[in-house]
Short mmCIF file of C-alpha atoms in Angstrom, two decimals:
data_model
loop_
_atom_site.label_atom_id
_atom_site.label_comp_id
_atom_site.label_asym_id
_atom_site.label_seq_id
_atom_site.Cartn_x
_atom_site.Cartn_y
_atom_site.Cartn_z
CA UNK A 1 143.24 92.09 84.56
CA UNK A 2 144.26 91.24 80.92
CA UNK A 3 147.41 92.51 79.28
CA UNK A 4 145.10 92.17 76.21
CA UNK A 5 142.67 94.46 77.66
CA UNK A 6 141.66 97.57 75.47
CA UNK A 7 142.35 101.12 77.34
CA UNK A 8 138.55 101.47 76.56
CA UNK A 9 137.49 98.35 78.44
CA UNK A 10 139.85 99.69 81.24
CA UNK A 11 138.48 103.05 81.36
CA UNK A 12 134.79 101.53 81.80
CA UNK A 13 135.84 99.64 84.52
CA UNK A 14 136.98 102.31 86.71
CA UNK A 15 134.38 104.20 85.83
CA UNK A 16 132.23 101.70 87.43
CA UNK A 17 133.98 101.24 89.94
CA UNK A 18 134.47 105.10 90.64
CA UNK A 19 130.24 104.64 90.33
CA UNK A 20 130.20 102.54 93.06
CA UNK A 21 132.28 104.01 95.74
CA UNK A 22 129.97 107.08 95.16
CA UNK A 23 126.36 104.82 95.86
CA UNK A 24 124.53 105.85 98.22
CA UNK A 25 121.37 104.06 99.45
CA UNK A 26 118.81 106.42 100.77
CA UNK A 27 117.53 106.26 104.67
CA UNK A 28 114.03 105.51 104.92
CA UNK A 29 111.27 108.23 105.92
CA UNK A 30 110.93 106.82 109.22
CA UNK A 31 114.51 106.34 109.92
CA UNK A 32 115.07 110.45 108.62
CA UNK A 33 112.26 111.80 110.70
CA UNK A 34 113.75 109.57 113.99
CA UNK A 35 117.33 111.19 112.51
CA UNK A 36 115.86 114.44 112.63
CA UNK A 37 114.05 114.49 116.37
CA UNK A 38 117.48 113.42 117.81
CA UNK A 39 119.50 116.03 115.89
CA UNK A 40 116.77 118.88 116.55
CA UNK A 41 116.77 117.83 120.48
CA UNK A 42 120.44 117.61 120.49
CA UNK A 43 120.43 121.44 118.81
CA UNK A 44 118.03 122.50 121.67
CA UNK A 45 120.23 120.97 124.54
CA UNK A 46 123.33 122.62 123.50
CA UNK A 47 122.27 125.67 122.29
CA UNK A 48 120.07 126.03 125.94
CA UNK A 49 123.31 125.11 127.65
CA UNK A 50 125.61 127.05 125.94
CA UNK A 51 122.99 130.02 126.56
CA UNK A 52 122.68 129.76 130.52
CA UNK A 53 126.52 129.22 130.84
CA UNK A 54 127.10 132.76 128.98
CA UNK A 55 128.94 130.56 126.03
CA UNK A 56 126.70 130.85 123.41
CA UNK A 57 130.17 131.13 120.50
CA UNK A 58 131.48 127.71 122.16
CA UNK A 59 127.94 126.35 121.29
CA UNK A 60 127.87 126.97 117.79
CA UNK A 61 130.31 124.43 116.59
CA UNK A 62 128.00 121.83 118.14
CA UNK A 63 125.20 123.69 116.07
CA UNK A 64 127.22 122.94 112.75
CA UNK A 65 128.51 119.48 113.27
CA UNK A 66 124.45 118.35 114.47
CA UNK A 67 123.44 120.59 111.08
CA UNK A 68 125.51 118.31 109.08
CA UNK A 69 124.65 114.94 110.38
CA UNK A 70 121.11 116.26 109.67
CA UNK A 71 122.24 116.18 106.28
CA UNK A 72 122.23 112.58 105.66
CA UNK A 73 118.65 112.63 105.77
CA UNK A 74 118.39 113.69 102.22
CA UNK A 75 122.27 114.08 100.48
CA UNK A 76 124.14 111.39 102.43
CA UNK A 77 127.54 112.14 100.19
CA UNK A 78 127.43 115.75 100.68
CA UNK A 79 127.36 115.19 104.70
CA UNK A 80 130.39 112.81 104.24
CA UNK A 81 132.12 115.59 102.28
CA UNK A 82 131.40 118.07 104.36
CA UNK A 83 132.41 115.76 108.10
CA UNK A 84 135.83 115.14 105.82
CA UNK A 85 136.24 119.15 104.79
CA UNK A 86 135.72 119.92 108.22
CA UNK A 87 138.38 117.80 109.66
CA UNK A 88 140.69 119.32 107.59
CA UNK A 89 140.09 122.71 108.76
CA UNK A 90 139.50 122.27 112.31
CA UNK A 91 142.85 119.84 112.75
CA UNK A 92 145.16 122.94 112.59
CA UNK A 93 143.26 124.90 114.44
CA UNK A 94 143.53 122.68 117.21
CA UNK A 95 139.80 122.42 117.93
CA UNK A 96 139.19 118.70 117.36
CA UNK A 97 137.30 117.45 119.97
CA UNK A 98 134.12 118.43 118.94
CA UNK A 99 134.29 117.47 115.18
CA UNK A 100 136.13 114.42 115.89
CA UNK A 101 133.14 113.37 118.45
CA UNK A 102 130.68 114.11 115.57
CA UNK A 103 132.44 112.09 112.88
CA UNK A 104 132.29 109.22 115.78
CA UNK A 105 128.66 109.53 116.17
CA UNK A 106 128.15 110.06 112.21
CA UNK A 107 130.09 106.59 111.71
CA UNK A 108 127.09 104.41 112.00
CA UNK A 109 125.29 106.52 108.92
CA UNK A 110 128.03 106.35 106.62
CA UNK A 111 127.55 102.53 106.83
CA UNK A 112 123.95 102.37 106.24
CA UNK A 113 124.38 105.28 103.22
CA UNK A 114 126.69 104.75 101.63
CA UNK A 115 128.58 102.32 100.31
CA UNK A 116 131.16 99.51 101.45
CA UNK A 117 134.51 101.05 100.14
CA UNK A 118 133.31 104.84 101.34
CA UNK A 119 132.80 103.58 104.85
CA UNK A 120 136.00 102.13 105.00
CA UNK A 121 137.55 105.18 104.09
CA UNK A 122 135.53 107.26 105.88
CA UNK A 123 136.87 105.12 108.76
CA UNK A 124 140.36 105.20 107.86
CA UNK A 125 140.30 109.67 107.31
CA UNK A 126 138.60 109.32 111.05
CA UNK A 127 141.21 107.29 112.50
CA UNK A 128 143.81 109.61 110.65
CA UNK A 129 142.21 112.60 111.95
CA UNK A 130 142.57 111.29 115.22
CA UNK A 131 146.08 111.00 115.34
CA UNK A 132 146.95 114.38 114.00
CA UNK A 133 144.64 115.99 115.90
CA UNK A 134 146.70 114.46 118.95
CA UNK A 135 149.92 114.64 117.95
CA UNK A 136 148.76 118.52 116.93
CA UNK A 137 148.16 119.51 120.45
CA UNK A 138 149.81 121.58 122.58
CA UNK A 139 149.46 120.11 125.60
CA UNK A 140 149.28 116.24 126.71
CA UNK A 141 145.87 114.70 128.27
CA UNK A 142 144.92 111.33 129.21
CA UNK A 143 144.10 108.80 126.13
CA UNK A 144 140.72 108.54 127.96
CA UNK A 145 138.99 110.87 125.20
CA UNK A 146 140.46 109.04 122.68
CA UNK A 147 139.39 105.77 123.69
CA UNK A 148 136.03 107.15 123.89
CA UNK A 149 136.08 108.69 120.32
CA UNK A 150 136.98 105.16 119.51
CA UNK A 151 134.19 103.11 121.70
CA UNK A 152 131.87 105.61 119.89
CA UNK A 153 132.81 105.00 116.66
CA UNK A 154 133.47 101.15 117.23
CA UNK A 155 129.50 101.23 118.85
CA UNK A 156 128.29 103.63 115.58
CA UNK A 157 129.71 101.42 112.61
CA UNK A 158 128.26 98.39 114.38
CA UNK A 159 124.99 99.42 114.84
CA UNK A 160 125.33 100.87 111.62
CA UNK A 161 126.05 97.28 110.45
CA UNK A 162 123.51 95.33 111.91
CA UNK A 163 121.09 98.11 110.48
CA UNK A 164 122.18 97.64 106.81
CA UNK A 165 122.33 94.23 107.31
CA UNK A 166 118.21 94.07 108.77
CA UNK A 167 117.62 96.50 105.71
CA UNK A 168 118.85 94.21 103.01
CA UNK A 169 117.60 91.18 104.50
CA UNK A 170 114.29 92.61 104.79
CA UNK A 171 114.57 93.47 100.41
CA UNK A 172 115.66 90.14 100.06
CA UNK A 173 112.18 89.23 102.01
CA UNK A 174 110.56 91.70 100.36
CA UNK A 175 111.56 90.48 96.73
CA UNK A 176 110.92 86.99 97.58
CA UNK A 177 107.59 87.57 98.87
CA UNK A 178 106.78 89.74 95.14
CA UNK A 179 108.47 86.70 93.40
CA UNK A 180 106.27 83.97 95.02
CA UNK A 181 103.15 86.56 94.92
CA UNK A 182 103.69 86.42 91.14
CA UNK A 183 103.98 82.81 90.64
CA UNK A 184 101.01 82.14 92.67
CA UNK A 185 99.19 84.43 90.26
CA UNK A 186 100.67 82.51 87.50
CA UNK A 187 100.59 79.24 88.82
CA UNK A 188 96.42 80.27 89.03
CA UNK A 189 96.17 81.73 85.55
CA UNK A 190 97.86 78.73 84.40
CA UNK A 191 94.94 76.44 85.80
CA UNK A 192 92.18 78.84 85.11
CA UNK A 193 93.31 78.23 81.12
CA UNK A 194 93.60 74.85 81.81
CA UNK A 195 90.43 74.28 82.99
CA UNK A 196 89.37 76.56 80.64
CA UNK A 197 90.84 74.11 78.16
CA UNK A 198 89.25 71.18 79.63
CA UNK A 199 85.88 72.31 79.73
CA UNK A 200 86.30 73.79 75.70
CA UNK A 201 87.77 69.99 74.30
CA UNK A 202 85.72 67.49 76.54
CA UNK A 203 83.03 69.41 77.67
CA UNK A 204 81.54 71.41 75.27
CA UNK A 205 82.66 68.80 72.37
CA UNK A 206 79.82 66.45 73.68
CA UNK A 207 77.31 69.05 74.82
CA UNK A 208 77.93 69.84 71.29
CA UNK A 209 76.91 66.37 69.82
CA UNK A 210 74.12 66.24 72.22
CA UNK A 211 72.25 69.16 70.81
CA UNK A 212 73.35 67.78 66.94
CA UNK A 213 71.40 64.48 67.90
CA UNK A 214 68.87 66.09 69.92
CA UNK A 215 67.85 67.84 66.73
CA UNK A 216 68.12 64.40 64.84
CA UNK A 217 65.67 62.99 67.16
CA UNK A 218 63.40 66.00 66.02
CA UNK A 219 63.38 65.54 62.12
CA UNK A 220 63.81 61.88 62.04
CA UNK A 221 60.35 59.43 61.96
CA UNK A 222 62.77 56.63 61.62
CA UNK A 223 62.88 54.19 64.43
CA UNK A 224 66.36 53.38 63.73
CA UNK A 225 67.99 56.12 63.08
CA UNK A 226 65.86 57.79 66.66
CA UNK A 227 67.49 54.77 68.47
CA UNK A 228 71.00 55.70 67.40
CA UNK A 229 70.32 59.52 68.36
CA UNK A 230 69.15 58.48 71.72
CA UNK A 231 72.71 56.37 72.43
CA UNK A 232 74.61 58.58 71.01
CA UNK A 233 73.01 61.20 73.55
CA UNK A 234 73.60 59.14 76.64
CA UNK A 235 76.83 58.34 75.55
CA UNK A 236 77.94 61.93 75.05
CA UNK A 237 76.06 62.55 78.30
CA UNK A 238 77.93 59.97 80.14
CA UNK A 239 81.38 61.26 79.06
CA UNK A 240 80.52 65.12 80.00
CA UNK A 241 80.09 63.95 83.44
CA UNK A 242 83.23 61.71 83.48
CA UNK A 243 84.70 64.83 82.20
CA UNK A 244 83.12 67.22 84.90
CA UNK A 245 84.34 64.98 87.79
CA UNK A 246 88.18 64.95 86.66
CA UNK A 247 88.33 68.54 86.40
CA UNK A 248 86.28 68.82 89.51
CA UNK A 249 89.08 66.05 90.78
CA UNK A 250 91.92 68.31 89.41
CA UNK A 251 90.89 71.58 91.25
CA UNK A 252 88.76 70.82 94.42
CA UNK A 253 91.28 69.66 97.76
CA UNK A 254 88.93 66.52 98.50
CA UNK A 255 88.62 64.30 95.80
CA UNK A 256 85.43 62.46 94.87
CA UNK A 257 85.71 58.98 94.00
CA UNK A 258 85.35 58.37 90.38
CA UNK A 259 82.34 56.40 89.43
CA UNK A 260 82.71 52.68 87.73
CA UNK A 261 84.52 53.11 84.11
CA UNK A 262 85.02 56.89 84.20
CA UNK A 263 88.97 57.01 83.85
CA UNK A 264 88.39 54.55 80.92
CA UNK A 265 85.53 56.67 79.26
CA UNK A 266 88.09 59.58 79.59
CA UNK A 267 91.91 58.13 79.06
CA UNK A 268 90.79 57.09 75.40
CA UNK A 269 89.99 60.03 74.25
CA UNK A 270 93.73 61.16 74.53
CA UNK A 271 95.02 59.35 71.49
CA UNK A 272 94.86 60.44 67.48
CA UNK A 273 93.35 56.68 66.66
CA UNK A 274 90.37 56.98 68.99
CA UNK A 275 89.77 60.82 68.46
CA UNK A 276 89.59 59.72 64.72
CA UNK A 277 87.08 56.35 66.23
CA UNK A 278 85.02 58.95 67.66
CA UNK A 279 84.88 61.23 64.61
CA UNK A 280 83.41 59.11 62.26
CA UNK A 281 80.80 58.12 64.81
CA UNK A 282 80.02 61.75 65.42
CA UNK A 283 80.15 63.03 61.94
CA UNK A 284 77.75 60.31 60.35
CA UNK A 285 74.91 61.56 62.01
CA UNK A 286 74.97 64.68 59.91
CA UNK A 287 73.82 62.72 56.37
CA UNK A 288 76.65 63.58 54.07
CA UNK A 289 79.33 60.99 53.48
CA UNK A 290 81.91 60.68 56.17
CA UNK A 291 85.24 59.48 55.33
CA UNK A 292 87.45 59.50 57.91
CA UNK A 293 91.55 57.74 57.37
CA UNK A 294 93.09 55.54 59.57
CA UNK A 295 96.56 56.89 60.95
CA UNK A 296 99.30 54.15 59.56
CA UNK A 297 100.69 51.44 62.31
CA UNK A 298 104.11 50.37 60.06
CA UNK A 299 105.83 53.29 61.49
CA UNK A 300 107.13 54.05 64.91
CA UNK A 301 103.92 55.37 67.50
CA UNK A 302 104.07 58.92 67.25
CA UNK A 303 105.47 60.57 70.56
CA UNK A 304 102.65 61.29 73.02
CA UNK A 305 102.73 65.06 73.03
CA UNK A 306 102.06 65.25 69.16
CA UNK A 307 99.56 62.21 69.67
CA UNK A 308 97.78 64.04 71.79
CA UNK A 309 97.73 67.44 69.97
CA UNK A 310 96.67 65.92 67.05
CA UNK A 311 93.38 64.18 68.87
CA UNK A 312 92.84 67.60 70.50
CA UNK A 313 92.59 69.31 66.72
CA UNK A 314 90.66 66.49 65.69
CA UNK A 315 88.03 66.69 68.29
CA UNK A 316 87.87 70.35 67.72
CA UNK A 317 87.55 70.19 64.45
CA UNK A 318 84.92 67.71 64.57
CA UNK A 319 82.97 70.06 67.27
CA UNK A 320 83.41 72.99 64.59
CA UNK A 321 82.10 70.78 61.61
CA UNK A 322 79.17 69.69 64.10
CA UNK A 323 78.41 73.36 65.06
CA UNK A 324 78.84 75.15 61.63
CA UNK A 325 79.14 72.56 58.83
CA UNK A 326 75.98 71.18 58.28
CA UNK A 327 75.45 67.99 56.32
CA UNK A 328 77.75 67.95 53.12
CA UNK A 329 80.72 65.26 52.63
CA UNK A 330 83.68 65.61 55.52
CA UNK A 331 86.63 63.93 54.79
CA UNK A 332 89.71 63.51 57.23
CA UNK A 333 92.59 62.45 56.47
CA UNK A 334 96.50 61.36 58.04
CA UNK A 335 99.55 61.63 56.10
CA UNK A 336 102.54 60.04 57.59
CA UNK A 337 106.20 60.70 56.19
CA UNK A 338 109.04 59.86 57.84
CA UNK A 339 109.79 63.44 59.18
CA UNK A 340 106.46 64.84 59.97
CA UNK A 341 102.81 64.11 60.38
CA UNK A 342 99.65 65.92 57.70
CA UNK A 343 95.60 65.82 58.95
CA UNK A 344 93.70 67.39 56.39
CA UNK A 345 90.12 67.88 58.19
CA UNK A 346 88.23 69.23 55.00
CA UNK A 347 83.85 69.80 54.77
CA UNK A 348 81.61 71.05 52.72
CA UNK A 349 80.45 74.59 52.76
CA UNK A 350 77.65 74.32 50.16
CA UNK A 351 75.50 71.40 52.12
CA UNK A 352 71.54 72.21 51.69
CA UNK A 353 71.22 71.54 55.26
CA UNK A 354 71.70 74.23 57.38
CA UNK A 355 74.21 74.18 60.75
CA UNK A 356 73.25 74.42 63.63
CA UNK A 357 72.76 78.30 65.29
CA UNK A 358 75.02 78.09 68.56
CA UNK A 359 77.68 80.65 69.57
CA UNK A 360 80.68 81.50 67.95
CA UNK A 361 83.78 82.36 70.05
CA UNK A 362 86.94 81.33 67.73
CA UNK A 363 88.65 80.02 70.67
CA UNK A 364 88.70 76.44 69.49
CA UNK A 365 90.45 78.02 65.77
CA UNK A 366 92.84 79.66 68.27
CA UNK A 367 93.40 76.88 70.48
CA UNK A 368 93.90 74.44 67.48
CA UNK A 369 96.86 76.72 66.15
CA UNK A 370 98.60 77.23 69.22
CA UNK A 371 98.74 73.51 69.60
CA UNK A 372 100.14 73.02 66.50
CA UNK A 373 102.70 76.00 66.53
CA UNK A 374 103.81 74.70 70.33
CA UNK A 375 104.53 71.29 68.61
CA UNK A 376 106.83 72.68 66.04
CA UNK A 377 104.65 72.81 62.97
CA UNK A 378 101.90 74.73 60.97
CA UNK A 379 98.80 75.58 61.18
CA UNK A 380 96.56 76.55 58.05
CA UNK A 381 92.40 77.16 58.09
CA UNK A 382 89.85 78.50 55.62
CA UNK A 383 87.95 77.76 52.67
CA UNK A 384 89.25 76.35 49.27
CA UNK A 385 87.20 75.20 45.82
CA UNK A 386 83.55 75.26 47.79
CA UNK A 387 85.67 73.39 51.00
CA UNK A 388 86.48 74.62 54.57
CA UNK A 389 89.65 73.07 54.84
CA UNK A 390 91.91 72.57 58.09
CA UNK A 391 95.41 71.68 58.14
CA UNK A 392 97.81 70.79 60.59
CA UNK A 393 101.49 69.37 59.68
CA UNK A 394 103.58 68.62 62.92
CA UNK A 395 106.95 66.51 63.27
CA UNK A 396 106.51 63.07 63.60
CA UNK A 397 108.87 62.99 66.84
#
């Protein structure tokens, strides 16, 4: 300890350490009820002895001792006080035996109730009371009695022991078992929002475009302009089922074999400069002008984590304008400074063609800030001067 040490500090310290030689770890209800049978058939044997020998008195101090080791069933520190108040009594009254046999026998439950440092010296007032209570008597007998007060004890505190011992190991089981039961619960939430994720970016971004140029093919007489609808449909079709299979790859134990270009259909859609590719593709099927920026190759390639957020938003955004924008002018745009990284996704909410009626959940707005807060940055979204305007700013490393 500290010279330095505050009297305070000090005086906490014992106090918890006062707290802990007073701990007391409850028995179980199955270990008090098989307590309990043994005491109440012990009770029945001596009090049935004691009764057909014509001794009923000498039988009662049997009674007491059995009463109190009954008591650890529910208030393990009282029975300990009351086993130590007893032997201090009895000793100079010469009647030992009996007590000193119970505090034997009541070894074993000191050491799975209470603590460590109280079952030492519980052990050491036993072994005291031992040799006063000898050296107290009258007359000499063998050291037969007292080796068997000793076996006793010795047999009690080890069983006691290897009982606390089973008990803790089978918490430590216990807790393990509740920790790994919780992770596996985790570890499947975790891939439930993953897939969940996958399904909302990949998949329901191209059924998305699907139904935009399915409803081109429906207004548009133009041969041309039919044509592109109809590619633009397969290819959106081709890549949902590209997409299907890898999550079906991620979660099912036997993999299927991916068909012939699917990982490159899929890996390019991971990266800001082909998510922007793919957006001014999408977008100028709608019939408003499309301008869509280029993100600047003089600087250092962004890090993949914020290259990939940002194609995420992109695509999402894109999906959103798509669903809800109608036709109107959509501009797009990627600011690079040295520090951080700007898109501006901004569209038209005045366009005289109406979007397209499909559900609204707001888990692509949610999913779009939580990708930009995990990267460090800021998320804005809402309208502006006749605009709905989206913008992300995340560090540049």
């Amino acid at each position: 300890m500290s010279l330095n040490t505050s009297p305070s500090s000090v005086l906490t310290l014992w106090r918890g350490r006062w707290a802990r030689f007073w701990e007391v770890f409850p028995l179980s209800r199955a270990t008090r009820v098989v307590l309990l049978i043994l005491v109440g058939a012990t009770v029945a044997v001596d009090l049935i002895r004691a009764t057909i020998a014509g001794e009923l008195p000498n039988g009662i101090p049997p009674v007491i001792v059995a009463v109190i080791i009954a008591g650890f069933a529910w208030r393990p520190l009282l029975a300990v006080v009351l086993l130590v108040g007893g032997a201090i009594v009895v000793i100079p009254l010469g009647a030992t035996d009996v007590w000193l046999l119970g505090m034997a026998i009541a070894a074993g439950l000191v050491v799975v109730s209470c603590s460590v440092p109280l079952a030492v010296a519980y052990g050491a007032v036993f072994l005291v009371a031992i040799v006063i209570g000898e050296s107290a008597r009258v007359d000499v007998r063998p050291l037969a009695f007292v080796i068997v007060l000793l076996v006793v004890a010795a047999a009690s505190f080890l069983g006691g022991a290897l009982f606390r011992s089973a008990r803790r190991k089978q918490k430590a089981l216990v807790a393990r078992l509740s920790a790994e039961a919780v992770a596996a619960r985790a570890a499947v939430q975790e891939e439930r929002l993953r897939i969940a994720d996958e399904l909302h970016d990949f998949i329901a971004h191209e059924l998305t475009i699907i139904v935009m140029h399915a409803r081109v093919l429906d207004r548009t007489g133009d041969p041309q302009t039919s044509a592109m609808a109809r590619r633009a449909i397969e290819d959106a079709a081709v890549q949902a089922l590209a997409d299907i299979r890898r999550v079906l790859d991620a979660t099912q134990a036997h993999r299927f074999t991916p068909g012939p270009g699917a990982d490159d259909v899929v890996d390019r859609r991971h990266t800001l400069t082909d998510a922007l590719t793919d957006a001014r593709r999408e977008l100028a099927g709608l019939g408003g002008r499309v301008n869509v920026g280029d993100l600047a190759t003089d600087r250092e390639p962004l890090s993949r984590t914020i290259d990939a957020g940002l194609a995420h938003i992109v695509r999402e955004a894109t999906t959103n304008i798509v669903k809800h924008g109608g036709a109107g002018d959509i501009d797009i745009e990627v600011h690079r400074s040295s520090d951080d990284v700007r898109l501006t996704i901004e569209n038209d909410l005045d366009a005289t063609v109406s979007p397209m009626q499909l559900p609204r959940g707001g888990y692509g707005l949610a999913r779009m800030r939580e990708r930009a807060l995990l990267s460090g940055g800021t998320f804005e979204v809402g309208p502006r001067d006749g605009r709905w305007i989206v913008s992300v700013t995340v560090p540049s490393r």
